[in-house]
Amino acid sequence: MNNYKIYIMALGLAGMGLTSCTADFLDVESKVESTTGNFYRTESDAYRALIGCYDGWQSTVSNGTSFYMASELMADECFGGAGVSDARNYQIIDRFDQTQSPSDLNLFEGDWTGYYAAVYRCNELIAHEEQISWTSEETRGTYMGECRALRALCYFDMVRLWGNIPLFTEPVNENRPQAEPDEVYNVIFSDLLYAAENIPASAYPKSDAANNDGHITQYAAKALLARVYLFYTGYYGKEPSVEGVTRASVLQGLEDLISSGEYALVPQFKNLWVPASTWWEGDAASGYTQHSTYAGRGNEETVLAQKFNYTSDYNGNNDGNRWLVNVGIRSINVYWTPYGRGWGICTVNPKMWTAYNTGDTRREASMVNLLSEGIAEDPNYENGYNDQREYTGYTIKKYTPMSKWEQNESTGAWALTDETTGLGSGGDYMVSQYQDFVVMRYADVLLMAAELGSSNAQEYLNQVRQRAFTEEDENGDLVLSTYYRQVSVTQENIMNERMLEFAFEGQRYWDLLRQGVDYAASQIAGNTSVVSGGNPDNVSVTASNITSKQGLMQIPNNQITLSNGVLKQNAGW
């Protein structure tokens, strides 16, 4: 980076002159701005750069489809949805079928550029690590461990989505061909292993979650390492070649997290999610009061969350959860529910509602049932219903926008405003949602440890299932439902439990895919009756569309063009 400033040059005393002139005369250092020449010197500089890396990761949701929505659309949990007159771009992803909208060749361009911008930031900090004056190895390990883990997170999303991507481990801008997936995974494993070994356990204690919520901890790195290991070994059918990454070592990392005592299951499942634990009371005459049993951001079950803020706008501040409004109930504000309005993308496959057994509290906490919750009886409901494509009667609840009530100062009347956000605060409801995306929960740690063969596997599985069947009795005490039944620890039972526990959390598709492309396709394919614009419709997903593409998505055509053909499109696209 070059910064040009005007400086007054003293010419010296009379009789003295310049005897030579070189280009160095113009090569001056800025006194007021940070550049790559004068930055990356202190730990304060390193921390500022690290926050920039987190910002880069956060901004990956600001443009394009978003990894979360793609994960939901590719799975058997959701359909494309959106409005009846909207483009069929989400149907391409849902069906793995370009013919749904042949001109949409750049569905993921914003995602592609966003991820590489975030990786570049991480590479800048890593490249300048040695010139920083570190005061302690603990601080160095913490900052650089977080940085490397962020790079790993970005590459893990990219390599799962596209499979064949260019690999950059230094801050350069050049036209590179795609690397072998193994090369990318070697970087991911190495980065997460570095984070797990170098971020001190004391760096971000869970007891101080109010201050460190959102930071990648040693334990988060160990949990992420297990997630990557399970996907890599499942999808590619082989063990990693990175020294120190084995099934036993990955399991030990999870056992370390569990035995730390830093994390626990939130007693009631619904309290993990703002929409599932929030309700309004009152009326337009007397006013409305919001009630919530939400466990809060950074609660004891949150191992890692991607953070967002309500200050996002259209002027470059990309700190809001931009995909949240997309999955909201289309076009309507229902006055007596806590839900805000959205665009109706990712309508829920009805089979998800019937997948839960009687007494499983996760069903109502995970999905909005528009009929049983009475939303279909609201006068405003018809507008959204007639404009909704692929209506099923169910929408995502875990990550739906929240409404905001305000009282008119002149008339005293209460009404829902357009300024709806993740937790009912200010901002534009289309870009300023700020509900966290929970990347890793303690429940996931327990189920991964069970899957990897922990000697406590049955206990871990029982903990997750018992919480799912925990309810309040007439005295308000938490008791185990009579509907609870213990199931044995088998791969099939664990995967079924993952489907129920992590529904609509962006995990289901990758859990299917790591069991084999053919298996994933068999579970996703099928025909489902839906309603579009008030008329009967059908969603048909063909297994061969998934297998022919090996479960991968379209590489943006613009990127292939810009590379002069160096980048190659994935098979089937």
XYZ file of C-alpha atoms in Angstrom:
573
model
C 0.000 0.000 0.000
C 1.389 3.442 -0.929
C 0.225 6.651 0.735
C 1.237 9.940 -0.799
C 1.574 13.039 1.392
C 2.985 16.488 0.755
C 5.922 17.348 2.940
C 7.868 20.649 3.236
C 11.497 19.953 2.525
C 14.169 22.147 4.158
C 16.738 23.055 1.519
C 19.520 23.921 3.950
C 21.828 26.890 4.262
C 22.923 29.150 1.467
C 25.793 27.740 -0.489
C 24.626 24.112 0.035
C 23.019 22.277 -2.827
C 21.840 18.836 -3.865
C 24.575 16.842 -5.492
C 22.402 13.847 -6.391
C 18.771 12.781 -6.702
C 17.336 9.266 -6.507
C 13.891 7.692 -6.403
C 14.386 7.217 -2.632
C 13.650 10.919 -2.282
C 9.964 10.167 -2.997
C 9.788 7.030 -0.851
C 8.530 8.511 2.388
C 6.588 7.004 5.261
C 3.161 8.255 6.265
C 3.093 9.922 9.687
C -0.660 9.688 10.135
C -1.927 6.521 8.461
C -1.355 2.816 8.946
C 0.257 1.062 6.003
C 1.853 -2.317 5.488
C 5.145 -0.501 5.943
C 4.508 0.918 9.404
C 1.855 -1.488 10.700
C 2.228 -5.026 12.093
C 4.761 -3.914 14.707
C 3.018 -4.123 18.068
C 0.583 -6.494 19.734
C -1.981 -3.722 19.446
C -1.447 -3.745 15.672
C -1.826 -7.518 15.644
C -5.092 -7.330 17.581
C -6.481 -4.699 15.210
C -5.560 -6.917 12.280
C -7.177 -9.904 13.993
C -10.430 -7.986 14.411
C -10.206 -7.268 10.686
C -9.989 -11.015 10.089
C -13.121 -11.582 12.183
C -14.807 -8.791 10.233
C -13.855 -10.514 6.993
C -15.382 -13.773 8.189
C -18.499 -11.935 9.350
C -18.805 -10.197 5.972
C -18.959 -13.485 4.070
C -22.725 -13.450 4.689
C -23.216 -9.946 3.284
C -23.321 -10.728 -0.425
C -24.324 -13.712 -2.490
C -26.340 -16.686 -1.332
C -24.556 -17.284 2.011
C -23.144 -20.608 3.083
C -25.924 -21.119 5.634
C -28.752 -20.787 3.121
C -26.959 -22.937 0.567
C -26.555 -25.644 3.220
C -30.276 -25.559 3.987
C -31.361 -25.515 0.345
C -29.121 -28.430 -0.661
C -30.359 -30.590 2.212
C -33.689 -32.369 2.493
C -34.828 -29.860 5.128
C -35.938 -26.961 2.937
C -37.139 -25.921 -0.508
C -36.191 -22.817 -2.496
C -39.334 -20.833 -1.727
C -39.279 -17.014 -2.220
C -42.032 -15.139 -4.086
C -43.994 -16.506 -7.016
C -42.641 -13.787 -9.317
C -39.023 -14.043 -8.101
C -36.234 -15.599 -10.132
C -35.750 -19.320 -9.670
C -32.145 -18.992 -8.497
C -32.781 -20.765 -5.209
C -34.507 -23.591 -7.070
C -31.222 -24.204 -8.922
C -29.519 -24.900 -5.601
C -32.414 -26.894 -4.162
C -32.674 -29.176 -7.214
C -28.993 -29.109 -8.287
C -30.477 -28.153 -11.640
C -29.229 -25.271 -13.789
C -32.272 -25.534 -16.084
C -34.411 -24.016 -13.320
C -32.892 -20.661 -14.335
C -30.262 -21.056 -17.090
C -29.060 -17.441 -16.950
C -28.177 -17.579 -13.236
C -24.523 -18.537 -13.614
C -23.093 -16.503 -10.752
C -25.156 -17.538 -7.740
C -22.142 -17.647 -5.469
C -19.985 -14.843 -6.817
C -20.476 -12.670 -3.741
C -19.632 -15.645 -1.547
C -16.511 -16.484 -3.593
C -15.098 -12.949 -3.434
C -16.115 -12.517 0.209
C -14.334 -15.647 1.360
C -11.154 -14.866 -0.542
C -11.154 -11.325 0.855
C -11.373 -12.786 4.360
C -8.580 -15.282 3.619
C -6.408 -12.440 2.300
C -6.766 -10.582 5.605
C -5.725 -13.678 7.527
C -2.769 -14.236 5.203
C -1.620 -10.631 5.726
C -1.427 -11.092 9.491
C 0.241 -14.491 9.205
C 2.810 -13.120 6.745
C 3.797 -10.319 9.157
C 3.830 -12.421 12.330
C 7.612 -12.349 12.706
C 7.939 -8.557 12.562
C 5.526 -8.009 15.476
C 7.117 -7.310 18.860
C 5.350 -9.905 20.974
C 5.449 -9.431 24.740
C 4.483 -13.032 25.480
C 4.183 -16.326 23.664
C 0.677 -16.720 25.129
C -0.536 -13.584 23.389
C 1.175 -14.605 20.186
C -0.355 -18.056 20.305
C -3.796 -16.619 21.030
C -3.886 -14.051 18.231
C -2.223 -16.199 15.605
C -4.249 -19.238 16.644
C -7.480 -17.313 16.166
C -6.259 -15.986 12.831
C -5.361 -19.425 11.550
C -8.648 -20.885 12.757
C -10.540 -18.164 10.889
C -8.632 -19.019 7.714
C -9.500 -22.672 8.283
C -13.192 -21.853 8.734
C -13.269 -19.945 5.457
C -11.483 -22.663 3.517
C -13.663 -25.378 5.051
C -16.793 -23.640 3.816
C -15.298 -23.101 0.378
C -13.898 -26.577 -0.165
C -17.160 -28.195 0.917
C -19.209 -25.947 -1.327
C -17.032 -26.018 -4.452
C -14.550 -28.849 -3.878
C -11.988 -27.487 -6.317
C -10.647 -24.064 -5.357
C -7.419 -22.058 -5.615
C -5.334 -22.167 -2.433
C -3.585 -19.088 -1.058
C -1.509 -19.168 2.108
C 0.210 -15.828 1.501
C -1.173 -12.356 0.700
C -0.787 -12.330 -3.076
C -3.122 -11.486 -5.910
C -2.559 -13.813 -8.820
C -4.387 -16.082 -11.192
C -3.976 -19.571 -9.726
C -5.419 -22.876 -10.870
C -7.465 -24.949 -8.464
C -5.580 -27.002 -5.905
C -6.257 -30.609 -5.080
C -8.785 -30.776 -2.209
C -6.208 -32.646 -0.096
C -3.908 -29.612 -0.246
C -6.696 -27.379 1.056
C -7.589 -29.813 3.816
C -3.951 -30.051 4.866
C -4.010 -26.288 5.492
C -7.335 -26.532 7.339
C -6.129 -29.345 9.601
C -2.795 -27.632 10.229
C -4.415 -24.300 11.056
C -6.917 -25.807 13.485
C -4.250 -27.960 15.087
C -2.099 -24.849 15.571
C -5.043 -23.044 17.193
C -5.835 -25.996 19.453
C -2.225 -26.224 20.611
C -1.387 -22.530 20.913
C -4.474 -20.703 22.198
C -4.239 -21.071 26.007
C -7.308 -22.499 27.698
C -7.221 -19.464 29.971
C -7.293 -16.954 27.098
C -11.086 -16.748 26.881
C -12.713 -18.495 29.844
C -16.399 -19.247 29.442
C -17.041 -17.578 32.784
C -16.214 -14.282 31.050
C -18.507 -14.914 28.067
C -19.898 -11.376 28.181
C -16.480 -10.088 27.125
C -15.102 -12.857 24.944
C -18.232 -14.228 23.292
C -17.395 -14.768 19.635
C -13.663 -15.382 20.005
C -12.285 -18.705 18.822
C -11.014 -20.559 21.867
C -8.751 -23.569 22.229
C -11.877 -25.658 22.775
C -13.651 -24.245 19.731
C -10.612 -25.161 17.622
C -10.682 -28.736 18.968
C -14.395 -29.059 18.216
C -13.952 -27.650 14.703
C -11.078 -30.068 14.131
C -13.445 -32.933 14.899
C -16.092 -31.585 12.509
C -13.562 -31.286 9.686
C -12.142 -34.745 10.447
C -15.566 -36.403 10.308
C -16.445 -34.736 7.023
C -13.083 -35.367 5.358
C -12.857 -39.024 6.342
C -16.482 -39.587 5.381
C -16.642 -37.742 2.054
C -13.152 -38.701 0.822
C -12.959 -42.083 2.548
C -9.421 -41.714 3.874
C -7.477 -40.451 6.861
C -5.766 -37.026 6.915
C -2.043 -36.926 6.122
C -1.316 -34.134 8.620
C 0.807 -35.321 11.510
C -1.024 -35.093 14.821
C -4.513 -35.431 13.323
C -5.858 -38.916 14.003
C -9.180 -40.310 15.126
C -7.791 -40.785 18.619
C -6.325 -37.290 18.880
C -9.484 -35.657 17.568
C -11.603 -37.580 20.075
C -9.212 -36.608 22.878
C -9.715 -32.954 21.952
C -13.463 -33.369 22.420
C -12.969 -35.177 25.720
C -10.756 -32.272 26.849
C -13.588 -29.859 26.106
C -16.161 -31.983 27.902
C -14.009 -32.512 30.988
C -13.097 -28.802 31.196
C -16.418 -28.011 32.845
C -16.637 -24.831 30.753
C -19.723 -25.944 28.833
C -23.084 -27.583 29.470
C -26.434 -28.148 27.795
C -28.960 -25.363 28.309
C -31.681 -27.117 30.373
C -34.512 -26.461 27.891
C -33.905 -26.708 24.165
C -36.238 -23.852 23.226
C -34.191 -21.385 25.265
C -31.306 -21.704 22.824
C -33.251 -19.724 20.233
C -34.686 -16.212 20.441
C -37.851 -16.934 18.389
C -38.624 -20.158 20.265
C -38.343 -18.557 23.699
C -39.959 -15.137 23.109
C -43.596 -14.008 23.157
C -45.687 -10.847 23.348
C -48.484 -10.046 25.785
C -50.929 -7.174 25.711
C -53.051 -5.371 23.143
C -53.008 -2.245 20.997
C -54.861 -0.228 23.648
C -52.731 -0.959 26.688
C -49.448 -1.777 24.963
C -47.317 -4.824 24.473
C -44.727 -6.432 26.689
C -42.059 -8.768 25.412
C -41.266 -11.851 27.483
C -38.386 -14.208 26.919
C -36.667 -17.182 28.498
C -33.794 -16.966 25.986
C -30.544 -18.262 27.501
C -28.671 -15.313 26.003
C -25.740 -14.775 23.696
C -22.652 -16.652 24.769
C -24.670 -19.046 26.916
C -23.105 -22.155 28.460
C -23.855 -24.293 25.405
C -22.295 -21.961 22.825
C -18.814 -23.129 21.900
C -18.510 -20.711 18.954
C -20.870 -18.120 17.476
C -20.522 -15.877 14.452
C -21.389 -12.420 15.730
C -23.515 -9.739 14.092
C -24.613 -6.187 14.902
C -27.638 -3.974 14.222
C -25.470 -1.154 12.831
C -25.329 -2.707 9.356
C -26.394 -0.369 6.552
C -26.136 0.189 2.802
C -22.969 2.275 3.079
C -20.412 -0.467 3.512
C -21.093 -1.480 7.118
C -21.627 -5.198 6.595
C -21.951 -6.322 10.183
C -25.557 -7.558 10.087
C -26.848 -11.087 9.595
C -27.946 -10.537 6.012
C -29.478 -13.973 5.407
C -31.781 -13.964 8.436
C -34.553 -11.919 6.807
C -34.552 -14.299 3.841
C -35.935 -17.195 5.872
C -38.647 -15.154 7.608
C -42.391 -15.598 7.031
C -43.116 -13.962 3.694
C -44.629 -10.489 3.470
C -46.582 -10.403 6.704
C -46.337 -9.027 10.209
C -48.605 -11.049 12.491
C -49.585 -8.859 15.399
C -49.634 -11.348 18.213
C -46.538 -13.408 17.378
C -42.920 -12.459 18.025
C -41.931 -13.129 14.412
C -40.885 -10.403 12.004
C -41.482 -10.537 8.288
C -39.142 -11.888 5.653
C -38.874 -13.181 2.108
C -40.074 -16.768 2.545
C -36.942 -18.514 1.295
C -36.166 -22.005 2.648
C -39.723 -23.205 3.201
C -39.579 -26.320 5.364
C -40.046 -29.800 3.955
C -43.082 -31.315 5.751
C -41.158 -34.519 6.397
C -39.123 -32.630 8.985
C -42.245 -32.010 11.067
C -43.179 -35.692 11.069
C -39.617 -36.846 11.811
C -39.950 -36.041 15.531
C -41.483 -38.426 18.043
C -44.258 -37.376 20.413
C -42.893 -35.381 23.325
C -39.744 -34.197 21.525
C -39.603 -30.471 22.357
C -37.196 -29.796 19.510
C -39.955 -29.904 16.889
C -41.878 -26.810 18.035
C -38.628 -25.027 18.911
C -37.180 -25.603 15.444
C -40.122 -24.916 13.124
C -43.006 -22.467 12.855
C -46.224 -24.353 12.165
C -48.343 -21.669 10.533
C -51.564 -23.557 11.222
C -51.118 -24.795 14.783
C -49.674 -21.459 15.924
C -52.724 -19.694 14.516
C -50.815 -17.545 12.062
C -52.948 -18.755 9.161
C -55.978 -17.194 10.887
C -54.510 -13.685 10.886
C -56.063 -11.208 8.368
C -52.605 -10.415 7.005
C -51.818 -14.057 6.326
C -53.516 -14.211 2.920
C -51.107 -11.678 1.422
C -48.069 -13.769 2.146
C -49.763 -17.045 1.270
C -50.786 -15.858 -2.202
C -47.311 -14.478 -2.884
C -45.382 -17.478 -1.514
C -43.723 -20.030 -3.744
C -43.500 -23.617 -2.485
C -45.610 -23.016 0.617
C -45.688 -26.011 2.950
C -47.221 -24.597 6.124
C -43.848 -24.676 7.906
C -40.952 -22.230 8.144
C -37.666 -22.132 10.037
C -38.091 -20.928 13.621
C -34.538 -21.124 15.007
C -33.382 -18.357 12.682
C -36.412 -16.268 11.871
C -36.492 -12.450 12.261
C -38.089 -10.965 15.348
C -40.724 -8.241 15.368
C -40.491 -4.899 17.130
C -43.379 -3.002 18.700
C -43.385 0.782 19.037
C -45.901 3.247 20.482
C -46.883 6.298 18.467
C -46.116 9.317 20.654
C -49.022 11.325 19.226
C -51.806 8.757 19.187
C -50.535 6.318 21.804
C -51.265 3.426 19.441
C -48.986 0.420 19.370
C -47.939 -1.197 16.106
C -45.315 -3.372 14.547
C -42.698 -1.319 12.735
C -40.622 -2.071 9.674
C -37.547 -1.747 11.841
C -37.456 -5.379 12.915
C -34.169 -6.908 13.969
C -32.748 -10.033 15.495
C -33.423 -9.058 19.093
C -35.923 -6.237 18.690
C -33.573 -3.254 18.464
C -33.017 -0.504 15.906
C -31.895 -0.796 12.311
C -33.226 -1.697 8.883
C -34.975 -5.052 9.038
C -33.553 -6.121 5.674
C -29.867 -5.746 6.588
C -29.629 -5.117 10.330
C -30.643 -8.474 11.766
C -28.135 -9.373 14.422
C -29.136 -12.724 15.815
C -25.955 -14.772 16.225
C -25.287 -17.789 14.058
C -24.196 -20.551 16.418
C -21.371 -22.356 14.629
C -20.723 -24.956 17.313
C -22.835 -26.097 20.270
C -21.904 -28.342 23.178
C -24.563 -30.806 22.018
C -22.572 -31.219 18.802
C -19.442 -31.936 20.827
C -21.251 -34.679 22.753
C -22.620 -36.337 19.617
C -19.308 -36.121 17.744
C -17.534 -37.703 20.710
C -20.123 -40.489 20.748
C -19.680 -41.028 17.012
C -15.897 -41.169 17.328
C -16.167 -43.984 19.847
C -15.886 -42.396 23.281
C -16.151 -44.807 26.191
C -18.883 -42.445 27.442
C -20.793 -42.552 24.157
C -24.055 -43.834 25.649
C -24.005 -41.182 28.361
C -23.349 -38.412 25.824
C -26.186 -39.561 23.571
C -28.496 -39.863 26.575
C -27.744 -36.286 27.673
C -28.782 -34.858 24.324
C -31.931 -36.973 24.085
C -33.010 -36.386 27.680
C -32.802 -32.627 27.212
C -35.006 -32.979 24.126
C -37.693 -34.666 26.238
C -37.428 -32.339 29.238
C -40.614 -30.409 29.996
C -42.119 -28.242 32.737
C -44.634 -29.804 35.115
C -47.589 -27.986 36.679
C -45.273 -26.463 39.282
C -42.844 -25.122 36.718
C -40.188 -27.698 37.559
C -38.229 -29.423 34.799
C -38.973 -33.134 34.530
C -38.181 -35.888 32.061
C -41.175 -36.655 29.866
C -42.786 -40.072 30.024
C -42.308 -40.171 26.242
C -38.529 -40.402 26.597
C -36.947 -43.645 25.437
C -33.258 -44.455 25.503
C -31.751 -45.597 22.219
C -28.530 -47.549 21.805
C -25.340 -46.020 20.467
C -25.168 -46.919 16.786
C -24.046 -44.866 13.812
C -27.612 -44.834 12.500
C -29.055 -43.616 15.811
C -26.406 -40.934 16.203
C -27.007 -39.610 12.679
C -30.755 -39.597 13.269
C -30.218 -37.690 16.494
C -28.076 -35.159 14.644
C -30.887 -34.611 12.149
C -33.335 -33.813 14.961
C -30.957 -31.841 17.172
C -29.342 -29.661 14.492
C -32.283 -29.178 12.144
C -31.987 -25.845 10.283
C -28.532 -25.130 11.712
C -26.726 -25.716 8.418
C -25.403 -29.167 9.409
C -27.796 -31.668 7.843
C -26.504 -31.560 4.251
C -22.899 -32.100 5.259
C -23.898 -34.931 7.595
C -25.645 -36.600 4.644
C -22.800 -35.976 2.220
C -20.155 -37.439 4.522
C -22.110 -40.692 4.470
C -21.587 -40.902 0.722
C -22.848 -38.940 -2.278
C -25.174 -41.749 -3.344
C -26.658 -41.975 0.133
C -27.118 -38.205 0.354
C -28.838 -38.144 -3.028
C -31.196 -40.960 -2.017
C -32.282 -39.036 1.089
C -32.721 -35.687 -0.661
C -34.395 -36.858 -3.873
C -38.143 -37.133 -4.105
C -41.416 -35.434 -4.986
C -43.307 -33.243 -2.534
C -46.643 -31.499 -2.988
C -46.518 -27.785 -2.200
C -48.547 -24.661 -2.964
C -47.255 -21.764 -5.065
C -49.289 -18.580 -5.341
C -52.255 -20.371 -3.803
C -52.180 -23.130 -6.435
C -51.013 -26.757 -6.243
C -47.363 -27.227 -7.147
C -44.683 -29.880 -6.853
C -41.025 -29.938 -5.844
C -39.106 -32.676 -7.606
C -35.455 -33.405 -6.810
C -33.657 -36.010 -8.925
C -30.889 -38.085 -7.360
C -28.765 -38.088 -10.527
C -28.573 -34.285 -10.426
C -26.758 -34.587 -7.108
C -24.529 -37.569 -7.894
C -23.419 -36.181 -11.269
C -22.104 -33.101 -9.454
C -20.660 -35.068 -6.518
C -22.774 -32.882 -4.247
C -20.812 -29.744 -5.205
C -22.090 -26.349 -6.292
C -21.549 -24.131 -9.295
C -18.317 -22.112 -9.446
C -19.223 -18.522 -10.453
C -18.944 -18.219 -14.220
C -17.585 -14.680 -13.938
C -14.620 -16.012 -11.963
C -13.900 -18.579 -14.665
C -14.030 -15.832 -17.291
C -11.795 -13.507 -15.287
C -9.264 -16.328 -14.902
C -9.030 -16.699 -18.702
C -10.065 -20.302 -18.333
C -7.521 -21.186 -15.644
C -10.430 -22.088 -13.354
C -12.503 -25.068 -14.448
C -16.201 -25.507 -13.751
C -17.258 -28.405 -11.550
C -18.576 -31.505 -13.304
C -22.281 -31.391 -14.067
C -22.545 -27.613 -14.039
